[in-house]
Coordinates of C-alpha atoms and ligand atoms in Angstrom, one line a residue:
X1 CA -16.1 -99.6 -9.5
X2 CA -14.0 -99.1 -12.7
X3 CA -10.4 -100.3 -12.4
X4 CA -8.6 -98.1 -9.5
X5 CA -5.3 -96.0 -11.0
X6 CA -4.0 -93.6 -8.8
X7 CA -2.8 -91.1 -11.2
X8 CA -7.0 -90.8 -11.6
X9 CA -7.4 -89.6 -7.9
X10 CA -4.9 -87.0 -8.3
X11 CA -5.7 -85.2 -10.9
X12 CA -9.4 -85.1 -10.0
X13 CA -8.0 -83.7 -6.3
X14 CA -5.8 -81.1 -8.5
X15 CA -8.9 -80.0 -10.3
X16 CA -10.9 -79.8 -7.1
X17 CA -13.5 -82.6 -8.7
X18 CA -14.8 -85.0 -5.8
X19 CA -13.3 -88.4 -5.1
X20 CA -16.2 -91.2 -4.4
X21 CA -16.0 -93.1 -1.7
X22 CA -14.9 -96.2 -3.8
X23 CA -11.9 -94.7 -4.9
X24 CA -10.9 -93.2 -1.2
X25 CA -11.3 -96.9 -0.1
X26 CA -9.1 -98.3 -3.0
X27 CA -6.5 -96.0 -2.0
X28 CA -6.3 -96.2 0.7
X29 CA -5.8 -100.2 0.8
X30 CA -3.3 -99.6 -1.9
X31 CA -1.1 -97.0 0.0
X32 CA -1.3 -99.3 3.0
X33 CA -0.1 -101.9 1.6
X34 CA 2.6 -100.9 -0.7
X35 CA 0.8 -100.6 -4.5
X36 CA 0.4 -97.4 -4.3
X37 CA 4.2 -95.8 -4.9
X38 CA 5.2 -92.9 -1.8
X39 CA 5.5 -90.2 -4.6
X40 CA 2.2 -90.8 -6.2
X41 CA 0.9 -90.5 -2.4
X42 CA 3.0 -87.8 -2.0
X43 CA 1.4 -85.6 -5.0
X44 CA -2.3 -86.6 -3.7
X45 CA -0.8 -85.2 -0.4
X46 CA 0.0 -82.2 -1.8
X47 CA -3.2 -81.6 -4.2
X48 CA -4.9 -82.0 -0.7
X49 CA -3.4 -80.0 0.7
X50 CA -3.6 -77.2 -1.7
X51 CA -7.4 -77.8 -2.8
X52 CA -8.8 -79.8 0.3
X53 CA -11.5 -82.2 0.3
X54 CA -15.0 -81.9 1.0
X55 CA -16.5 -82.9 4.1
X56 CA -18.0 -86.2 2.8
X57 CA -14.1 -87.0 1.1
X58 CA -13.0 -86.6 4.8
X59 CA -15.4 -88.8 5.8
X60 CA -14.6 -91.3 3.8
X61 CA -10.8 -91.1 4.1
X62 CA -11.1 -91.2 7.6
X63 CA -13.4 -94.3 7.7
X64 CA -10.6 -96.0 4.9
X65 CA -8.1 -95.1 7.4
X66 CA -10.0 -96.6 10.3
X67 CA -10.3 -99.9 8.6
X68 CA -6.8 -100.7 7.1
X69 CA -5.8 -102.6 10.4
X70 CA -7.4 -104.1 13.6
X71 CA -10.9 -102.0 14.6
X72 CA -10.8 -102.7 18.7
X73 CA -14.3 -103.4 20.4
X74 CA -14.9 -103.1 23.9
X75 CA -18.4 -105.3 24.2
X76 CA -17.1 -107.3 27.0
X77 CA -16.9 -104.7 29.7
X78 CA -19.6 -103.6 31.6
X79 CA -19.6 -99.5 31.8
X80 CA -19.8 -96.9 29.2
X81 CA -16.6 -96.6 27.6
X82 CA -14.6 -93.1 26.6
X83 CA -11.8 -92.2 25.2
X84 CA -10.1 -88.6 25.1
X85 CA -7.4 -86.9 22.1
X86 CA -5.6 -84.0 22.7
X87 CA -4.5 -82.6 19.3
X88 CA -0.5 -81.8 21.1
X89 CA 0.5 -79.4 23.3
X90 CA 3.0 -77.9 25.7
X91 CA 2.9 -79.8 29.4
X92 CA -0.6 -81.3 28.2
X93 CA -0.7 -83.7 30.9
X94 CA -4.3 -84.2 31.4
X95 CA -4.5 -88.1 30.2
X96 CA -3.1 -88.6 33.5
X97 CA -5.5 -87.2 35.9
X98 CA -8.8 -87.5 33.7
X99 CA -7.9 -90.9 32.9
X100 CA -8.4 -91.9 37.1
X101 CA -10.7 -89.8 37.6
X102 CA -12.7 -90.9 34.8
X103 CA -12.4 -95.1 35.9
X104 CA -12.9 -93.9 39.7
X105 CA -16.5 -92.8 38.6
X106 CA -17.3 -95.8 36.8
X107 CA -16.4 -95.0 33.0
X108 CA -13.5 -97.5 31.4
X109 CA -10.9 -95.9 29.6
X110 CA -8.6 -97.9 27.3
X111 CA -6.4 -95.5 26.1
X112 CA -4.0 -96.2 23.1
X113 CA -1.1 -93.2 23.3
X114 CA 1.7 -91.9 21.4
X115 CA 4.9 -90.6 22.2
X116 CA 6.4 -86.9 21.7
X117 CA 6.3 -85.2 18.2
X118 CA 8.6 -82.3 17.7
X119 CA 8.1 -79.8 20.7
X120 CA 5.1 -81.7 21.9
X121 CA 4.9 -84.0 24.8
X122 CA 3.4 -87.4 24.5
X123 CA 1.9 -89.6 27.4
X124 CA 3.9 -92.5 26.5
X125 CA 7.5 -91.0 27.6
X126 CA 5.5 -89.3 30.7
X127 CA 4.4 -92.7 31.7
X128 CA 7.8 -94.0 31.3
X129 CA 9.5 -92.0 33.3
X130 CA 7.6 -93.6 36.3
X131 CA 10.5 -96.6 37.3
X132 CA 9.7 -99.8 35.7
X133 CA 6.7 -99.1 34.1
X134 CA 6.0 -100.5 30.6
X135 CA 3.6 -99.5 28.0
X136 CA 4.5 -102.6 25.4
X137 CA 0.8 -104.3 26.5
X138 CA -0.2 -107.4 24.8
X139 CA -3.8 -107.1 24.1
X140 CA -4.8 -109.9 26.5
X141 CA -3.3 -107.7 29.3
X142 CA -4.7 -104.6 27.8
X143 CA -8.0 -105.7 28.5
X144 CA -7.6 -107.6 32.5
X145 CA -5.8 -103.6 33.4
X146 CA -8.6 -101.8 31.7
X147 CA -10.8 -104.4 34.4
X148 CA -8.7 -103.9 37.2
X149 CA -8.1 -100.0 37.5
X150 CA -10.8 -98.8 35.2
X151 CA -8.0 -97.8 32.8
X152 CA -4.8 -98.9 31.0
X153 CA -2.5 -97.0 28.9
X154 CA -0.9 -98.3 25.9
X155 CA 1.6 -97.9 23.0
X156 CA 0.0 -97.5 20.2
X157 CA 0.4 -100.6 18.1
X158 CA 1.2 -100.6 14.4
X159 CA -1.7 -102.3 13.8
X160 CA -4.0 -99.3 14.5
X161 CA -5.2 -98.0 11.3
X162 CA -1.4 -98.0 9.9
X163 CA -2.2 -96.4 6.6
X164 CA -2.2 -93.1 8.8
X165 CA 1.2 -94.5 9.6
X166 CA 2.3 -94.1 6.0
X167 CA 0.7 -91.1 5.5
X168 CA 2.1 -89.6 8.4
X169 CA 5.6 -90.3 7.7
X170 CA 5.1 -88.9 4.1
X171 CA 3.4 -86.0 5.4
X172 CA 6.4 -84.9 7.9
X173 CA 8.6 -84.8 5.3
X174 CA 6.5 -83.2 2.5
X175 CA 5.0 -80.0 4.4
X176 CA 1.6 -81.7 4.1
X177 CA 1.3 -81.8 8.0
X178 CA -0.7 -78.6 8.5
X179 CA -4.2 -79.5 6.2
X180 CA -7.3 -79.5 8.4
X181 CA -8.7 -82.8 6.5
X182 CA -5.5 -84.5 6.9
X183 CA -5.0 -84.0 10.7
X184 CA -9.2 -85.3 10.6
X185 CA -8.2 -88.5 9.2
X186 CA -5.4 -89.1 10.6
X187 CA -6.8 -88.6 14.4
X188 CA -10.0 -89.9 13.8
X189 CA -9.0 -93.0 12.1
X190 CA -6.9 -94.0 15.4
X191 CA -9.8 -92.9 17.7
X192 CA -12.4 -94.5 16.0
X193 CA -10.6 -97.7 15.6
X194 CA -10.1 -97.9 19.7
X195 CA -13.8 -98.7 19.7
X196 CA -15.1 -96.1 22.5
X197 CA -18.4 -95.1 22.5
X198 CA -17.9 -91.8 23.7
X199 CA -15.2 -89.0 22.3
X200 CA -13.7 -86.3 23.9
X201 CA -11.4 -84.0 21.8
X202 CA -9.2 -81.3 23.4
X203 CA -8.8 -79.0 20.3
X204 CA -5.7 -77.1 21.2
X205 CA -5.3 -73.5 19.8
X206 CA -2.6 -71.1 19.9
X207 CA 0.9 -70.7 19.4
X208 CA 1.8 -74.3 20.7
X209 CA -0.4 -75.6 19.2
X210 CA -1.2 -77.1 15.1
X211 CA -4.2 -75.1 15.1
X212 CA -2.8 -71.5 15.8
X213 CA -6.7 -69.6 15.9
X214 CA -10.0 -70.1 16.7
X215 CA -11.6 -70.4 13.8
X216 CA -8.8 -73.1 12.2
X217 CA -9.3 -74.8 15.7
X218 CA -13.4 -74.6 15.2
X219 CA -13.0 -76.3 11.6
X220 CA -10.9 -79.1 12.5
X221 CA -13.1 -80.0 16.1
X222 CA -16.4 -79.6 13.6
X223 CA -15.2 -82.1 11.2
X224 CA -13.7 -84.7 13.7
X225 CA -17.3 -84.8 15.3
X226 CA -18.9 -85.2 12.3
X227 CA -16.3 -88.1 11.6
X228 CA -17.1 -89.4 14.5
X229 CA -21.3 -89.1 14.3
X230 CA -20.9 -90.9 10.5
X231 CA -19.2 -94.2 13.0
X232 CA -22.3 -93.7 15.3
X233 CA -20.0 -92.9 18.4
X234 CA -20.8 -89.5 20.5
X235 CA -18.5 -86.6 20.0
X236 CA -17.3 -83.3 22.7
X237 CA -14.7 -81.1 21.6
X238 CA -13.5 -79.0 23.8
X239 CA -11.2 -75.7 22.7
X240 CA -8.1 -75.3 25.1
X241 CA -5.0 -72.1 24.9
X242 CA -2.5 -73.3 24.5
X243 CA -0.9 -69.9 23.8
X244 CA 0.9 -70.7 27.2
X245 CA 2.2 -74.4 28.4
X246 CA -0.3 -76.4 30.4
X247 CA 0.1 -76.5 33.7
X248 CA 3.4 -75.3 35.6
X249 CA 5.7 -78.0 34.6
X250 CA 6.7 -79.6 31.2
X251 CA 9.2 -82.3 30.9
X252 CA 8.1 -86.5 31.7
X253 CA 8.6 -86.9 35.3
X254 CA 8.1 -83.3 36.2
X255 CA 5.2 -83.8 34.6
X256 CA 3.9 -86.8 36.6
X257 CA 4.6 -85.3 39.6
X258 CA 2.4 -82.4 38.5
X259 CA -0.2 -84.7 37.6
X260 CA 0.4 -86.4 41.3
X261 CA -0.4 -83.1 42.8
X262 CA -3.4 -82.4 40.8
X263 CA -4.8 -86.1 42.0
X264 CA -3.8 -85.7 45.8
X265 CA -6.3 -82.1 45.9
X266 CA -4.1 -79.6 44.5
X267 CA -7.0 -78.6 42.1
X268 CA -7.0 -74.9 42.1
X269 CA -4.5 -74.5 39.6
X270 CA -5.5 -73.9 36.2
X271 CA -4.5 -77.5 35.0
X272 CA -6.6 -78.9 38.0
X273 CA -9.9 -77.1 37.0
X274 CA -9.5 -77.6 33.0
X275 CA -8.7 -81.5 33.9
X276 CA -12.1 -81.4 36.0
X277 CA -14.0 -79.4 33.4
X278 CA -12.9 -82.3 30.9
X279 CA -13.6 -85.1 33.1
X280 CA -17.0 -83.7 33.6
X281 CA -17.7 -83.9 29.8
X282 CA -16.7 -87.5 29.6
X283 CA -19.4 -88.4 32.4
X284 CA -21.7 -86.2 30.9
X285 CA -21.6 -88.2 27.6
X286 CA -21.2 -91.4 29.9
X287 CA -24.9 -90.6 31.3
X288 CA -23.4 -90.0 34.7
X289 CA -25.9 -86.6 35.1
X290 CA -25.7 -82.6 34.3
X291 CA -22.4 -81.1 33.6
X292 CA -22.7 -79.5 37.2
X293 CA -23.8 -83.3 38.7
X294 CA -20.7 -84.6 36.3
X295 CA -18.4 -81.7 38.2
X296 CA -19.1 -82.9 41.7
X297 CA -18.5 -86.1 41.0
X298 CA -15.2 -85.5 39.3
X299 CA -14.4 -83.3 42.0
X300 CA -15.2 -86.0 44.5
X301 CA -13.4 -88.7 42.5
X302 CA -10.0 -86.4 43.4
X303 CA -11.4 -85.5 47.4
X304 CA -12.3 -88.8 48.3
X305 CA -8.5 -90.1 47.1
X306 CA -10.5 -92.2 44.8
X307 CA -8.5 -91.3 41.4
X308 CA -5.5 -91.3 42.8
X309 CA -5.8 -95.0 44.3
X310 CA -7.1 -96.1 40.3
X311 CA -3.8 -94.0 39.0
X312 CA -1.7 -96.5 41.5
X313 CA -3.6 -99.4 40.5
X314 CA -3.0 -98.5 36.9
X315 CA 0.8 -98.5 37.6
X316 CA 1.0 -101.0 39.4
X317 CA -0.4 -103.3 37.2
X318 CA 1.9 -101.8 34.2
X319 CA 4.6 -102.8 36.2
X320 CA 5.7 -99.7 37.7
X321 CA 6.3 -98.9 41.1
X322 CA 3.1 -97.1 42.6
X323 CA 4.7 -96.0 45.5
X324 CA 4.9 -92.8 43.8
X325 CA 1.7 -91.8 44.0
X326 CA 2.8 -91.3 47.5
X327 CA 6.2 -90.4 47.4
X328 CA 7.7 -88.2 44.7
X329 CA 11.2 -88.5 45.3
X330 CA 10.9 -91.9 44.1
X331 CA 10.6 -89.9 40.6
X332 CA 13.9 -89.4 38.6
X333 CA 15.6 -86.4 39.4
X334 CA 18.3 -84.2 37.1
X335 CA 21.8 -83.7 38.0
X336 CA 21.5 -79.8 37.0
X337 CA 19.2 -77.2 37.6
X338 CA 19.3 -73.5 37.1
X339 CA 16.9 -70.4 37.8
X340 CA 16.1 -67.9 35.1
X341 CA 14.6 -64.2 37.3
X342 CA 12.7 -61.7 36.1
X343 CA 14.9 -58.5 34.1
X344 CA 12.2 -56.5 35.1
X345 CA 9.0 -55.9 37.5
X346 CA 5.8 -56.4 35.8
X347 CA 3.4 -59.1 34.6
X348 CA 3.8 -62.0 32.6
X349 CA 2.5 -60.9 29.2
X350 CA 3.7 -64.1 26.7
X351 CA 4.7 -67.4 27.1
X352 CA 5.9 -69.0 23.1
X353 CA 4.9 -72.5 24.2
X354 CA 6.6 -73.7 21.2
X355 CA 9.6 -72.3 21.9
X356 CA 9.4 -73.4 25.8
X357 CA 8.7 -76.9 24.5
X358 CA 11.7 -76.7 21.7
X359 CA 14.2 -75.3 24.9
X360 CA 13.2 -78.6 26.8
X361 CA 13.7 -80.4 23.6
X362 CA 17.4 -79.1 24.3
X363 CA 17.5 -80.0 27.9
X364 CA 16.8 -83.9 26.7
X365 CA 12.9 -83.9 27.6
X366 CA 12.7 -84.3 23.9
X367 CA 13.9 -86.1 20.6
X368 CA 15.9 -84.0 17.6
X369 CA 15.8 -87.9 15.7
X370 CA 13.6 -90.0 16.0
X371 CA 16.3 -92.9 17.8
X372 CA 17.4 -90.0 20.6
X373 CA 16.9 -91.3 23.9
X374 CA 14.9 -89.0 26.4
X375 CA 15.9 -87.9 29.7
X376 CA 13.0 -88.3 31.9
X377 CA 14.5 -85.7 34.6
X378 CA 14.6 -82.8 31.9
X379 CA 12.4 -80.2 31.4
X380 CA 11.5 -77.1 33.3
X381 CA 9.2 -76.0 36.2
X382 CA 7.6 -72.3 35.9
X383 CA 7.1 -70.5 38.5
X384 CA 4.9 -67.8 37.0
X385 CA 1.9 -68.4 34.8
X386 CA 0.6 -66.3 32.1
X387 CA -1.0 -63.0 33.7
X388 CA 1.1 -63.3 37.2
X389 CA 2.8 -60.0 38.7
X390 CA 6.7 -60.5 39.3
X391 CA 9.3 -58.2 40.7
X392 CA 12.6 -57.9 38.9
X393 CA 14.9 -60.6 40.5
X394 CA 11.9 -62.8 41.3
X395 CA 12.3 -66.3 39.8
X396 CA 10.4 -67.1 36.1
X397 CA 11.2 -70.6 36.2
X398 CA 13.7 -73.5 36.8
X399 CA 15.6 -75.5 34.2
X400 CA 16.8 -79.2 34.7
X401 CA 19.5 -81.7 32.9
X402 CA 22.0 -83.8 32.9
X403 CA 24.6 -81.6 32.3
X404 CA 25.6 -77.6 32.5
X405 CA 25.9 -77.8 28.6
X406 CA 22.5 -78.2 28.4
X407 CA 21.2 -75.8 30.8
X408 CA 23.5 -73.3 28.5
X409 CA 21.8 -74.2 25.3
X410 CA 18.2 -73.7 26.8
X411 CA 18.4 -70.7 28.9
X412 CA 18.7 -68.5 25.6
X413 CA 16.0 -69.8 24.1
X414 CA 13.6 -69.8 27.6
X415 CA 14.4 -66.2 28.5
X416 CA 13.1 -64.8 24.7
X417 CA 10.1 -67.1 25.4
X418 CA 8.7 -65.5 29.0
X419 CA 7.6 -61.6 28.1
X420 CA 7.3 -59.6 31.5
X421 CA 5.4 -56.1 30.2
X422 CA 4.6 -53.1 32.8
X423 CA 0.7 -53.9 31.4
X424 CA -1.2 -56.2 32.8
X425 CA -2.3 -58.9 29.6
X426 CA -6.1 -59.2 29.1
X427 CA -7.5 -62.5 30.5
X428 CA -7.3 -65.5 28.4
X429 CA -9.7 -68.1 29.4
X430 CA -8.5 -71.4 29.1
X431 CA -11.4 -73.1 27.6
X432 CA -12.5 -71.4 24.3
X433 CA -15.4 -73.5 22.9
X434 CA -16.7 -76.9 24.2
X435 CA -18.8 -78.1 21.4
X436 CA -20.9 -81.1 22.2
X437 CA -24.9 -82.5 20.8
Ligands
URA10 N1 -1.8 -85.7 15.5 C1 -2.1 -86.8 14.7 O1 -2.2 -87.9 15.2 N2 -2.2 -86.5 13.4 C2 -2.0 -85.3 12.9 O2 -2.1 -85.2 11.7 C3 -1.8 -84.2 13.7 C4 -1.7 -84.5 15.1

């Protein structure tokens, strides 16, 4: 290749010419490591944004990306391996049932996690809300969990494909988050560098969500998989609403619980049969049988106590205390609660997940800066899903905190989120697309 200048690759990416390969790659290394100056990455960002690349540029980013730290591989176990990306929601706690349900029917799951971003949750803080458990793994122990409960979750180390560290950081404060290709690279350079074989993205769509329709959500899931084919690994994406939160509670350790319940049989709820539905498409890929084969067994995994045993093993072994797989009051509970009813009889019509998560931002369940410490008893517990008749005076849901202050800030906020309409709302499934080979 001629000599790499950077100046080059943007103005081709302003006049919508392609980039090769070659000069994706040099970029890449020189953005990771410091020759290429934040506002020259900053214009690229931006003429990205603007003009977007072209499948193959995507590609090739994402593969740069993948390779400008430590590629994992996980040879030395004996199962498939999968791994699973949910592109952010509102009370997403899924990673913590599929995960044991997944390693209690014989598929490893190393799973590399992050924390919250902005009104999303993020498994990490969930995780750590459980006393004494640490997600600071050295690889060594990574690997002799991941062998022991069939799973292991970990922090996601600076080492994984840190150019989309950079990039990150330089895309949150340049309005250069929301551009299909970027969020491509940037998720599927971390994935792909964990080393599973098999993929499963939850694409979320709606208002909580980055992707706020179907077709934007259909785009992005279409070009992760084809990121992932070009790496020879096998891809599902699944479509999830996340026009409502997931599940009934959002917050860390209200959120573990949740997850608890799901694992000891509570699976009726709509969390507990898009968690199976999931889990079913990672066996599926796994070669464990038919997606209705793949169901049973997932269901079974949760019946027979199975997954919740690996979820104890798993925190046990991440020094937590898995007692509370059997008793939840061992969870961390908040000083100050307060119901918000019904104004009116009706049905629940709306629920702004964003605006749900951003009010248990306020309670403490999230961060305003990034050094903010969270409170793992914060958050809030609905008592309504989207679609469910109430009578005025009947409670909408339950807020929690440290202190009245808080409570005060968020009730505002949570009451405009919840609409209760005389109408009934039309059904909104909760799975809009799986797309899979
Ligand atoms: N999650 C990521 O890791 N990257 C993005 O760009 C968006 C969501």
């Amino acid at each position: 290749m001629s000599q790499f200048h950077m100046t080059e690759c943007i103005r081709k990416t302003k006049m919508r010419q392609p980039l090769t390969a070659e000069e994706i790659h040099a970029m890449v290394t020189g953005i990771t490591d410091g020759t290429v100056p934040d506002y020259q990455t900053a214009a690229w960002l931006m003429a990205v944004c603007l003009n977007g690349l072209s499948d193959s540029e995507t590609a090739s980013l994402t593969m740069a990306m993948r390779d400008s730290g430590r590629v994992m591989s996980w040879d030395m176990l004996d199962g498939p391996v999968a791994d699973k990306h949910s592109t952010g929601g509102v009370g997403d706690k899924t990673t913590l049932i599929l995960a044991p349900v997944v390693a209690a029917c014989g598929v490893y799951m190393p799973k590399m996690s992050g924390r919250g971003l902005g009104h999303t949750g993020g498994t990490i803080d969930k995780l750590e809300s459980i006393p004494g458990l640490t997600t600071a793994l050295l690889p060594t122990n990574f690997l002799a969990l991941v062998r022991q409960a069939g799973f292991a979750v970990a922090m996601q180390t600076g080492n994984l494909a840190p150019a989309d560290k950079k990039l990150y950081a330089l895309r949150d404060v340049t309005e250069t988050v929301n551009s299909i290709p970027l969020i491509c690279a940037s998720i599927m350079s971390k994935k792909l560098a964990t080393g599973a074989d098999h993929i499963l993205l939850d694409v979320k769509v709606g208002s909580g969500a980055f992707m706020k329709n179907d077709a934007d959500a259909a785009e992005l899931a279409r070009l992760m998989r084809e990121a992932a084919k070009a790496d020879g690994r096998e891809c599902t994406a699944v479509l999830t609403d996340m026009d409502r939160p997931l599940g009934r509670c959002i917050g860390n350790a209200l959120e573990v619980r949740e997850a608890i319940e799901v694992l000891r049989g509570e699976t009726g709820s709509s969390l507990g049969r898009l968690c199976i539905a999931l889990a079913a498409e990672i066996l599926r890929m796994a070669d464990k049988g038919s997606i209705e084969e793949c169901t049973k067994l997932a269901e079974e995994a949760i019946r027979s106590g199975k997954a919740l045993q690996r979820l104890a093993k798993m925190i046990e072994g991440q020094h937590g205390d898995p007692r509370v797989t059997e008793n939840l009051s061992l969870l961390p509970e908040a000083g100050c609660s307060r119901q918000i009813s019904a104004e009116s009889s009706g049905y629940v019509s709306a629920m702004q997940s964003e605006e749900i998560g951003r009010a248990c931002v306020l309670l403490g369940a999230g961060r305003m800066t990034k050094t903010d410490k969270i409170d793992p008893a914060a958050g809030v517990v609905l008592s309504a899903e989207y679609g469910d008749a109430v009578q005025k005076g009947d409670p909408l849901l339950t807020m929690y905190a440290a202190t009245e202050a808080q409570l005060d800030e968020a009730e505002g906020k949570l009451r405009a989120a919840i609409t209760v309409s005389p109408e009934q709302p039309p059904e909104r499934p909760l799975i809009h697309a799986v797309l899979s080979d």
